[in-house]
């Protein structure tokens, strides 16, 4: 079952490039000895990955992706980097770009570029979808701060939903740095999220602040660039989108995963936690065991930590004391040696989930004996929980305070948005926050 | 890739414009070693085949064609011929097409009304045609840069007329104005009138204005320095004090690095014994334009297009006056001065000595701030500096994290990295208040008004309306600045029932 990736805007294209790079490296670039699986199983894995993410065209492996941006520089850079890696390429015909950007203006991306370009972009998506034997769904990569990724991304998601009502759509959104990359990022974020909530099946949130912390504290990178951050994001995405099997041997197709993770349409926000993360040099010297990894991961979930350092062990699963992080559903992905021996019962604890959900159904675990990306054991947790609430609250606070002073609003109205649209978006997100708070 | 057209009006405008084109050519020639006509070059230059009498335009195509002959996407307007003739006799004459020039002989006599009403009416058709021709040769025109002074007659009068015209004929194209404001002591007595009359046009028709305070110049081209109060003069003086050797340097073309025509900004100008820092100051202003557009031309990990600058820095339609500052300073790309440490560069950018107008942004309220970084700087360096500087700067309560960052991979010529800050700060209202006071002093007595009202179509109401417009802009900035210590109470958020 194939997944078509849509890379929207500068961020979407840059993250997408690293995502495919990570998959290609993990799949094609690992020696058989390190993989921990027999040759036949490895070959089966490679075939699965190829079917899922790549198509064989004109003798080379092309990513199943459509690249969209309003200006040509980023797409050109991403394509060149892919070619340079030698492992895969992007299809030059599956790219759409214009000359002029969206100017960080959501209204410009959504209303102006949306109506102008949607036909051509949908044609490209249709072509890519037809290449798949069986289409599972769409994976859209976009940022929340800019104009193209957020505005045009939201518009295209709506169009895709209309064209392909039976496919699954997951949107990966990049949350900008708290102290700002773009001044109107809070407006753009609020407008995008409220629109995505209508048309997407799941919204996977990745925060730049947290990824940067991982780079500096765990990977020991001194001068962190955006491509370092994107590598971390690519690693996390690949760790759960690469093939794996559940206990009853069903494969982790997008639909299966989303059906489990999003049981209720009002709760669509997902976050990822992956361990371990360490710099190249340290990997050879560490010997970590599954019980340790599971324990850390559980506490990361409960205490809402994004990485394995600085976890607050004081937060416990009890109704008195510090409030802990409640979840709707969790999916655990275990890869590497001895995955069958892992005890995951800590994730099945009923106190983690609301009382109106049966706790046995709340955890899905997927395993693969094959090691992932040089880590001999790695675990990834995708959860539908209260984790994004703090950042979401923060963003709405700032956006609301700007809105009450009517700052920058004239720039959005210039392109056709109305003040009611703003209010609708605020109302939608306040509802989302309330739903999650009441878990 | 988008194109921009530069419209330079009046003596000051043309001189700054000339420096800009000089620098742009240097930058592209040092970066584009293969001589191919690519998107970056096409943003400001056309590639033409001069074998035809009307030089035929060669499009970018796949970016692999060689450069035949470059022509600037510029329109040069001046009502007296001195400056434009000098340009056309100088080393850059090949870059300008005679059809892009509009000149007259007698000048505007430091009179806004003559510039705007009389010459405006006379040359409207011609200006419109010339701009249309330049615009049609662009694949995707994104913005106009208009450069002019505010104190004189042609620059302020005809310059603001051109702005009006651009607003009417090309409403969707952004209009950036670099306006040179007269200083407190100015030898043109009517400069406050000219400035205020022009400002009203800027408030109504420009998308973004970058005010620059220069020393004044009279219409005969003599430059005189008054006092120590002018911003750019101060900057250049500071630099000369830091390196006394520089002031005496004549031509050090013997050395490859120091003083080489590529790396310094002033090759092509022979400095006389009584060196005037005028060219160096124009250099700084021209560099601002170059750095602002660098991210739109070259690649980087966080691109900032020109429409993003207007989007992020203009919270309310009339408050589009942006304060700029630049580090390191360009009139000196001498390697004898050690490159500033990165963090020092960020701190310098916010000190009042580096601003291009005489204002102190640190003591006023920031509405928004953009950092355009070029060169080998990573996002973590920027984050670190923002966190460091955040506490010493005051931002308005609804925009506490009001930073816009842009990263361009390509460093400027001769430097490892550079920073341009563009901020919307309430300190501009001090400059404007000073301007208004000087205006009112003259207007109360109706001094020199008859020179203006003599001109056809010029009414006395133009004066009062312009004064009103200026007052309202000042008031808007003042109201926001009052919130510096006690923010207005905000409405509570929507509650879910």
GROMACS .gro file of C-alpha atoms in nm, chain B residues 37-420:
model
  384
  476UNK     CA    1   2.312   3.491  -1.685
  477UNK     CA    2   2.113   3.330  -1.408
  478UNK     CA    3   1.810   3.417  -1.200
  479UNK     CA    4   2.005   3.607  -0.939
  480UNK     CA    5   2.152   3.849  -1.191
  481UNK     CA    6   1.822   3.885  -1.370
  482UNK     CA    7   1.655   4.026  -1.063
  483UNK     CA    8   1.820   4.361  -1.126
  484UNK     CA    9   1.978   4.337  -1.469
  485UNK     CA   10   1.865   4.255  -1.820
  486UNK     CA   11   2.079   4.059  -2.060
  487UNK     CA   12   2.071   4.226  -2.399
  488UNK     CA   13   2.206   4.176  -2.744
  489UNK     CA   14   2.339   4.513  -2.848
  490UNK     CA   15   2.366   4.431  -3.215
  491UNK     CA   16   2.016   4.565  -3.259
  492UNK     CA   17   1.956   4.936  -3.230
  493UNK     CA   18   1.682   4.863  -2.983
  494UNK     CA   19   1.881   4.617  -2.774
  495UNK     CA   20   1.700   4.285  -2.779
  496UNK     CA   21   1.626   4.130  -2.445
  497UNK     CA   22   1.765   3.783  -2.383
  498UNK     CA   23   1.559   3.591  -2.126
  499UNK     CA   24   1.708   3.375  -1.853
  500UNK     CA   25   1.585   3.049  -2.004
  501UNK     CA   26   1.752   2.761  -1.825
  502UNK     CA   27   2.005   2.987  -1.662
  503UNK     CA   28   2.296   2.867  -1.871
  504UNK     CA   29   2.327   3.142  -2.128
  505UNK     CA   30   2.633   3.363  -2.114
  506UNK     CA   31   2.604   3.727  -2.022
  507UNK     CA   32   2.626   3.936  -2.336
  508UNK     CA   33   2.567   4.283  -2.210
  509UNK     CA   34   2.397   4.386  -1.890
  510UNK     CA   35   2.151   4.668  -1.861
  511UNK     CA   36   2.017   4.780  -1.529
  512UNK     CA   37   1.646   4.764  -1.463
  513UNK     CA   38   1.639   5.128  -1.369
  514UNK     CA   39   1.471   5.455  -1.456
  515UNK     CA   40   1.676   5.769  -1.397
  516UNK     CA   41   1.488   6.093  -1.358
  517UNK     CA   42   1.633   6.436  -1.290
  518UNK     CA   43   1.520   6.781  -1.386
  519UNK     CA   44   1.870   6.907  -1.439
  520UNK     CA   45   2.134   6.728  -1.632
  521UNK     CA   46   2.442   6.750  -1.414
  522UNK     CA   47   2.427   6.429  -1.217
  523UNK     CA   48   2.283   6.207  -1.487
  524UNK     CA   49   2.539   6.333  -1.737
  525UNK     CA   50   2.815   6.250  -1.494
  526UNK     CA   51   2.683   5.901  -1.457
  527UNK     CA   52   2.664   5.857  -1.831
  528UNK     CA   53   3.021   5.971  -1.869
  529UNK     CA   54   3.151   5.755  -1.590
  530UNK     CA   55   3.250   5.388  -1.581
  531UNK     CA   56   2.892   5.264  -1.556
  532UNK     CA   57   2.758   5.428  -1.868
  533UNK     CA   58   2.721   5.096  -2.044
  534UNK     CA   59   2.478   4.972  -1.785
  535UNK     CA   60   2.215   5.235  -1.853
  536UNK     CA   61   2.013   5.268  -2.167
  537UNK     CA   62   1.955   5.622  -2.296
  538UNK     CA   63   1.589   5.540  -2.319
  539UNK     CA   64   1.572   5.495  -1.941
  540UNK     CA   65   1.671   5.853  -1.871
  541UNK     CA   66   1.435   6.143  -1.832
  542UNK     CA   67   1.602   6.480  -1.789
  543UNK     CA   68   1.530   6.846  -1.820
  544UNK     CA   69   1.756   7.146  -1.793
  545UNK     CA   70   1.639   7.394  -1.540
  546UNK     CA   71   1.581   7.201  -1.223
  547UNK     CA   72   1.302   7.243  -0.972
  548UNK     CA   73   1.446   7.522  -0.764
  549UNK     CA   74   1.402   7.339  -0.435
  550UNK     CA   75   1.029   7.375  -0.482
  551UNK     CA   76   0.805   7.074  -0.424
  552UNK     CA   77   0.521   7.232  -0.617
  553UNK     CA   78   0.733   7.278  -0.929
  554UNK     CA   79   0.861   6.923  -0.902
  555UNK     CA   80   0.525   6.761  -0.833
  556UNK     CA   81   0.268   6.971  -1.012
  557UNK     CA   82   0.456   7.134  -1.299
  558UNK     CA   83   0.708   6.871  -1.399
  559UNK     CA   84   0.470   6.600  -1.298
  560UNK     CA   85   0.212   6.716  -1.549
  561UNK     CA   86   0.475   6.783  -1.814
  562UNK     CA   87   0.646   6.445  -1.795
  563UNK     CA   88   0.363   6.219  -1.688
  564UNK     CA   89   0.330   6.045  -2.022
  565UNK     CA   90   0.700   5.997  -2.066
  566UNK     CA   91   0.755   5.863  -1.716
  567UNK     CA   92   0.461   5.627  -1.751
  568UNK     CA   93   0.592   5.496  -2.085
  569UNK     CA   94   0.945   5.444  -1.960
  570UNK     CA   95   0.831   5.253  -1.655
  571UNK     CA   96   0.592   5.047  -1.861
  572UNK     CA   97   0.871   4.950  -2.094
  573UNK     CA   98   1.089   4.843  -1.804
  574UNK     CA   99   0.802   4.653  -1.643
  575UNK     CA  100   0.716   4.465  -1.960
  576UNK     CA  101   1.068   4.335  -1.985
  577UNK     CA  102   1.029   4.169  -1.646
  578UNK     CA  103   0.912   3.812  -1.617
  579UNK     CA  104   0.757   3.858  -1.277
  580UNK     CA  105   0.790   4.205  -1.135
  581UNK     CA  106   0.769   4.210  -0.761
  582UNK     CA  107   0.854   4.558  -0.648
  583UNK     CA  108   0.967   4.910  -0.726
  584UNK     CA  109   1.244   5.078  -0.531
  585UNK     CA  110   1.213   5.455  -0.539
  586UNK     CA  111   1.511   5.653  -0.415
  587UNK     CA  112   1.486   6.026  -0.359
  588UNK     CA  113   1.553   6.300  -0.111
  589UNK     CA  114   1.285   6.483   0.080
  590UNK     CA  115   1.438   6.826   0.112
  591UNK     CA  116   1.487   6.933  -0.247
  592UNK     CA  117   1.251   7.003  -0.532
  593UNK     CA  118   1.292   6.730  -0.789
  594UNK     CA  119   1.351   6.443  -0.551
  595UNK     CA  120   1.067   6.522  -0.319
  596UNK     CA  121   0.823   6.669  -0.570
  597UNK     CA  122   0.870   6.459  -0.878
  598UNK     CA  123   0.971   6.158  -0.668
  599UNK     CA  124   0.642   6.161  -0.482
  600UNK     CA  125   0.461   6.215  -0.812
  601UNK     CA  126   0.621   5.902  -0.950
  602UNK     CA  127   0.516   5.713  -0.639
  603UNK     CA  128   0.159   5.826  -0.696
  604UNK     CA  129   0.178   5.710  -1.054
  605UNK     CA  130   0.310   5.369  -0.954
  606UNK     CA  131   0.031   5.328  -0.704
  607UNK     CA  132  -0.231   5.404  -0.967
  608UNK     CA  133  -0.090   5.201  -1.251
  609UNK     CA  134   0.061   4.906  -1.064
  610UNK     CA  135  -0.142   4.864  -0.745
  611UNK     CA  136  -0.026   4.507  -0.686
  612UNK     CA  137   0.344   4.571  -0.708
  613UNK     CA  138   0.512   4.664  -0.381
  614UNK     CA  139   0.662   5.010  -0.353
  615UNK     CA  140   0.966   5.051  -0.131
  616UNK     CA  141   1.092   5.405  -0.085
  617UNK     CA  142   1.432   5.503   0.039
  618UNK     CA  143   1.383   5.864   0.143
  619UNK     CA  144   1.669   6.086   0.250
  620UNK     CA  145   1.548   6.328   0.513
  621UNK     CA  146   1.708   6.669   0.563
  622UNK     CA  147   1.898   6.722   0.883
  623UNK     CA  148   1.821   6.970   1.154
  624UNK     CA  149   2.053   7.229   1.012
  625UNK     CA  150   1.991   7.242   0.644
  626UNK     CA  151   2.091   7.514   0.402
  627UNK     CA  152   1.775   7.475   0.197
  628UNK     CA  153   1.532   7.696   0.385
  629UNK     CA  154   1.221   7.544   0.239
  630UNK     CA  155   1.324   7.186   0.305
  631UNK     CA  156   1.064   7.140   0.583
  632UNK     CA  157   0.788   7.237   0.338
  633UNK     CA  158   0.918   7.001   0.075
  634UNK     CA  159   0.957   6.718   0.322
  635UNK     CA  160   0.614   6.745   0.479
  636UNK     CA  161   0.440   6.779   0.143
  637UNK     CA  162   0.624   6.473   0.019
  638UNK     CA  163   0.561   6.276   0.338
  639UNK     CA  164   0.191   6.289   0.287
  640UNK     CA  165   0.239   6.117  -0.047
  641UNK     CA  166   0.462   5.858   0.115
  642UNK     CA  167   0.211   5.784   0.387
  643UNK     CA  168  -0.064   5.732   0.133
  644UNK     CA  169   0.116   5.557  -0.148
  645UNK     CA  170   0.421   5.369  -0.027
  646UNK     CA  171   0.419   5.017   0.114
  647UNK     CA  172   0.740   5.069   0.308
  648UNK     CA  173   0.960   5.370   0.369
  649UNK     CA  174   1.322   5.348   0.481
  650UNK     CA  175   1.415   5.692   0.609
  651UNK     CA  176   1.779   5.789   0.596
  652UNK     CA  177   1.928   6.104   0.741
  653UNK     CA  178   2.209   6.240   0.535
  654UNK     CA  179   2.393   6.564   0.532
  655UNK     CA  180   2.215   6.818   0.323
  656UNK     CA  181   2.313   6.928  -0.023
  657UNK     CA  182   2.214   7.237  -0.214
  658UNK     CA  183   2.113   7.228  -0.575
  659UNK     CA  184   2.453   7.322  -0.700
  660UNK     CA  185   2.598   6.996  -0.584
  661UNK     CA  186   2.831   7.136  -0.324
  662UNK     CA  187   2.827   6.931  -0.013
  663UNK     CA  188   2.867   7.088   0.322
  664UNK     CA  189   2.883   6.926   0.657
  665UNK     CA  190   2.693   7.091   0.937
  666UNK     CA  191   2.781   7.019   1.290
  667UNK     CA  192   2.822   6.671   1.420
  668UNK     CA  193   2.459   6.582   1.434
  669UNK     CA  194   2.402   6.394   1.112
  670UNK     CA  195   2.373   6.024   1.150
  671UNK     CA  196   2.565   5.901   0.852
  672UNK     CA  197   2.838   6.156   0.895
  673UNK     CA  198   2.879   6.029   1.247
  674UNK     CA  199   2.905   5.673   1.134
  675UNK     CA  200   3.171   5.753   0.881
  676UNK     CA  201   3.359   5.965   1.130
  677UNK     CA  202   3.353   5.680   1.375
  678UNK     CA  203   3.505   5.454   1.117
  679UNK     CA  204   3.773   5.703   1.022
  680UNK     CA  205   3.865   5.741   1.386
  681UNK     CA  206   3.896   5.367   1.420
  682UNK     CA  207   4.139   5.350   1.135
  683UNK     CA  208   4.327   5.671   1.072
  684UNK     CA  209   4.524   5.515   0.788
  685UNK     CA  210   4.208   5.493   0.585
  686UNK     CA  211   4.151   5.864   0.571
  687UNK     CA  212   4.480   5.912   0.393
  688UNK     CA  213   4.462   5.615   0.167
  689UNK     CA  214   4.473   5.719  -0.194
  690UNK     CA  215   4.503   5.411  -0.398
  691UNK     CA  216   4.640   5.096  -0.253
  692UNK     CA  217   4.585   4.894  -0.564
  693UNK     CA  218   4.928   4.747  -0.517
  694UNK     CA  219   4.794   4.511  -0.255
  695UNK     CA  220   4.553   4.249  -0.371
  696UNK     CA  221   4.320   4.249  -0.076
  697UNK     CA  222   4.334   4.592   0.080
  698UNK     CA  223   4.167   4.851  -0.130
  699UNK     CA  224   4.098   4.617  -0.416
  700UNK     CA  225   3.822   4.746  -0.636
  701UNK     CA  226   3.607   4.445  -0.568
  702UNK     CA  227   3.615   4.454  -0.192
  703UNK     CA  228   3.593   4.820  -0.111
  704UNK     CA  229   3.282   5.001  -0.197
  705UNK     CA  230   3.444   5.297  -0.357
  706UNK     CA  231   3.652   5.188  -0.653
  707UNK     CA  232   3.593   5.415  -0.944
  708UNK     CA  233   3.583   5.727  -0.733
  709UNK     CA  234   3.907   5.912  -0.695
  710UNK     CA  235   3.915   6.072  -0.356
  711UNK     CA  236   4.048   6.421  -0.348
  712UNK     CA  237   4.265   6.567  -0.076
  713UNK     CA  238   3.971   6.721   0.103
  714UNK     CA  239   3.794   6.393   0.127
  715UNK     CA  240   3.421   6.417   0.155
  716UNK     CA  241   3.259   6.124   0.322
  717UNK     CA  242   2.957   6.180   0.098
  718UNK     CA  243   3.028   5.879  -0.121
  719UNK     CA  244   3.085   5.658   0.179
  720UNK     CA  245   2.749   5.756   0.315
  721UNK     CA  246   2.576   5.683  -0.009
  722UNK     CA  247   2.754   5.352   0.002
  723UNK     CA  248   2.593   5.261   0.330
  724UNK     CA  249   2.248   5.348   0.202
  725UNK     CA  250   2.308   5.154  -0.117
  726UNK     CA  251   2.426   4.854   0.082
  727UNK     CA  252   2.102   4.853   0.276
  728UNK     CA  253   1.915   4.802  -0.049
  729UNK     CA  254   2.154   4.532  -0.160
  730UNK     CA  255   2.129   4.337   0.163
  731UNK     CA  256   1.753   4.368   0.180
  732UNK     CA  257   1.717   4.196  -0.153
  733UNK     CA  258   1.996   3.940  -0.104
  734UNK     CA  259   1.768   3.672   0.034
  735UNK     CA  260   1.533   3.709  -0.259
  736UNK     CA  261   1.821   3.664  -0.503
  737UNK     CA  262   2.043   3.402  -0.345
  738UNK     CA  263   1.966   3.078  -0.170
  739UNK     CA  264   1.955   3.028   0.202
  740UNK     CA  265   1.799   2.809   0.468
  741UNK     CA  266   1.542   3.071   0.563
  742UNK     CA  267   1.452   3.287   0.267
  743UNK     CA  268   1.289   3.624   0.313
  744UNK     CA  269   1.116   3.765   0.012
  745UNK     CA  270   1.037   4.136  -0.017
  746UNK     CA  271   0.666   4.086   0.030
  747UNK     CA  272   0.745   3.913   0.359
  748UNK     CA  273   0.915   4.229   0.479
  749UNK     CA  274   0.601   4.435   0.425
  750UNK     CA  275   0.383   4.160   0.572
  751UNK     CA  276   0.575   4.121   0.894
  752UNK     CA  277   0.689   4.474   0.967
  753UNK     CA  278   0.377   4.678   0.893
  754UNK     CA  279   0.111   4.607   1.156
  755UNK     CA  280  -0.109   4.902   1.066
  756UNK     CA  281  -0.140   5.050   0.719
  757UNK     CA  282   0.001   5.395   0.787
  758UNK     CA  283   0.282   5.290   1.015
  759UNK     CA  284   0.525   5.177   0.753
  760UNK     CA  285   0.832   5.380   0.842
  761UNK     CA  286   1.115   5.141   0.914
  762UNK     CA  287   1.442   5.212   1.092
  763UNK     CA  288   1.741   5.031   0.949
  764UNK     CA  289   2.087   4.961   1.080
  765UNK     CA  290   2.370   4.765   0.935
  766UNK     CA  291   2.680   4.589   1.066
  767UNK     CA  292   2.960   4.563   0.982
  768UNK     CA  293   2.978   4.898   0.811
  769UNK     CA  294   3.064   4.894   0.450
  770UNK     CA  295   3.239   5.208   0.362
  771UNK     CA  296   3.528   5.029   0.510
  772UNK     CA  297   3.587   4.679   0.392
  773UNK     CA  298   3.945   4.713   0.481
  774UNK     CA  299   4.098   4.396   0.611
  775UNK     CA  300   4.302   4.598   0.856
  776UNK     CA  301   3.994   4.621   1.072
  777UNK     CA  302   3.947   4.276   1.227
  778UNK     CA  303   3.613   4.110   1.158
  779UNK     CA  304   3.378   4.163   1.446
  780UNK     CA  305   3.283   3.866   1.650
  781UNK     CA  306   2.941   3.743   1.563
  782UNK     CA  307   2.775   3.837   1.889
  783UNK     CA  308   2.936   4.179   1.885
  784UNK     CA  309   2.784   4.230   1.543
  785UNK     CA  310   2.437   4.170   1.681
  786UNK     CA  311   2.491   4.405   1.976
  787UNK     CA  312   2.626   4.677   1.751
  788UNK     CA  313   2.325   4.662   1.527
  789UNK     CA  314   2.102   4.780   1.809
  790UNK     CA  315   2.321   5.064   1.933
  791UNK     CA  316   2.209   5.407   1.834
  792UNK     CA  317   2.532   5.482   1.652
  793UNK     CA  318   2.458   5.236   1.379
  794UNK     CA  319   2.109   5.346   1.289
  795UNK     CA  320   2.063   5.523   0.959
  796UNK     CA  321   1.849   5.792   1.117
  797UNK     CA  322   1.926   5.993   1.425
  798UNK     CA  323   1.718   5.798   1.672
  799UNK     CA  324   1.762   5.570   1.966
  800UNK     CA  325   1.548   5.261   1.921
  801UNK     CA  326   1.656   5.105   2.249
  802UNK     CA  327   1.464   5.362   2.449
  803UNK     CA  328   1.154   5.341   2.239
  804UNK     CA  329   0.903   5.072   2.171
  805UNK     CA  330   0.963   4.808   1.907
  806UNK     CA  331   0.660   4.706   1.708
  807UNK     CA  332   0.849   4.449   1.503
  808UNK     CA  333   1.204   4.373   1.405
  809UNK     CA  334   1.356   4.184   1.114
  810UNK     CA  335   1.708   4.043   1.114
  811UNK     CA  336   1.851   3.973   0.772
  812UNK     CA  337   2.168   3.776   0.812
  813UNK     CA  338   2.409   3.692   0.535
  814UNK     CA  339   2.697   3.452   0.538
  815UNK     CA  340   2.816   3.173   0.761
  816UNK     CA  341   2.573   3.210   1.044
  817UNK     CA  342   2.352   2.930   1.174
  818UNK     CA  343   2.006   2.942   1.320
  819UNK     CA  344   2.137   2.858   1.667
  820UNK     CA  345   2.361   3.169   1.663
  821UNK     CA  346   2.061   3.384   1.579
  822UNK     CA  347   1.846   3.224   1.849
  823UNK     CA  348   2.118   3.277   2.106
  824UNK     CA  349   2.155   3.643   2.020
  825UNK     CA  350   1.782   3.704   2.015
  826UNK     CA  351   1.756   3.559   2.364
  827UNK     CA  352   2.046   3.771   2.477
  828UNK     CA  353   1.915   4.098   2.338
  829UNK     CA  354   1.549   4.040   2.413
  830UNK     CA  355   1.576   4.172   2.768
  831UNK     CA  356   1.731   4.504   2.674
  832UNK     CA  357   1.476   4.587   2.406
  833UNK     CA  358   1.117   4.683   2.467
  834UNK     CA  359   0.858   4.522   2.247
  835UNK     CA  360   0.493   4.607   2.239
  836UNK     CA  361   0.282   4.375   2.450
  837UNK     CA  362   0.100   4.205   2.166
  838UNK     CA  363   0.421   4.131   1.983
  839UNK     CA  364   0.662   4.030   2.256
  840UNK     CA  365   0.840   3.788   2.027
  841UNK     CA  366   0.821   4.010   1.726
  842UNK     CA  367   1.127   3.884   1.539
  843UNK     CA  368   1.149   3.796   1.175
  844UNK     CA  369   1.467   3.619   1.074
  845UNK     CA  370   1.616   3.563   0.735
  846UNK     CA  371   1.924   3.363   0.647
  847UNK     CA  372   2.105   3.394   0.321
  848UNK     CA  373   2.395   3.162   0.251
  849UNK     CA  374   2.579   3.406   0.032
  850UNK     CA  375   2.800   3.643   0.228
  851UNK     CA  376   2.858   3.997   0.106
  852UNK     CA  377   3.177   4.070  -0.082
  853UNK     CA  378   3.481   4.088   0.142
  854UNK     CA  379   3.303   3.993   0.465
  855UNK     CA  380   3.237   3.656   0.626
  856UNK     CA  381   2.890   3.763   0.743
  857UNK     CA  382   2.673   4.067   0.785
  858UNK     CA  383   2.353   4.173   0.956
  859UNK     CA  384   2.087   4.416   0.848
   0.00000   0.00000   0.00000
